[in-house]
Amino acid sequence: MAKWIVDRYQLNPGCQVVDVGSNVGVLLQSFQNLGMQVLGVDPASEIAAQATAAGVPTLPIFFGSQTLGTIRQSSSPVNLLTGTNVFAHMADLDDFMLTASNLLDEQGLIVLEAPTLLELLTNLEYDTIYHEHLSYISIKPLVPFFQRHGFEIIDVVLLPIHGGTIRLVISRRGHRQVNRSVAEMIEREQQQKIYDLNFLADVAARVSSHGTELFDLLWSLKKAGKTIAAVSAPAKGNTLLNYCGLNSKLIDFVTEKSLRKIGRFTPGTHIPVGFGSAW
């Protein structure tokens, strides 16, 4: 991602990059390797300290207008603001844009990645709906949203990760050429009828049917004496478990590599994590 942005938009060494929700700083390390100045913003204090210790300066704060002064003190005028799997988690998107506008220089870019509503609906990925996702991103309604803040989407790229993710490139209005990918993505959304209530009702019916079929399949395997395990324990996996009623009577254990989860149980369905017949 870092190389794609730097190459596509010809960022010069020394440019200031700020990553929102930067976690342990993996993306920012890639920008550092390309000669950029970097700053992470992540409210998880332990993770922020870990990133800083690894050479990626990170502020243990939320990103928003209330922390704007602190971020400004820690960075030069920002040339690039990134956010991967964070934009859809924010409760106040207007405040995000206000803060971004005040940080970015005149030619600055915002690059966001988020799961796409288009793929969620067309591929029936209802297990990606969970408590952290406050928004489900599509392009058509974002056009007037960014315009209201003096920005515009200039490029859209569809990526396969997380069952379908969109990368949005945003700049101040009129400062850069708008790629035809933006109009093409909106046209695809409309062709798939994701804004049509009848289509959404059909998706709801398909979700219900899928949940029943999955439960019946696993129940038949369990009655046949099979041992059933779930691979990994991501937060959004619990949507599938709870919606379909897949509890510890059906699934014997969940595998997991994170020490923070091993020895615990899946919420709502109480399946043991990290131990079972495989241990």
Tab-separated table of C-alpha atoms in Angstrom, residues 24 79 81 147 159 184:
chain	number	residue	atom	x	y	z
A	24	VAL	CA	1.979	-1.369	15.940
A	79	ASN	CA	1.209	15.532	3.109
A	81	LEU	CA	-3.164	10.974	5.995
A	147	GLN	CA	-17.877	17.670	-1.051
A	159	LEU	CA	-9.049	-5.012	-3.106
A	184	GLU	CA	-17.293	3.319	-12.658
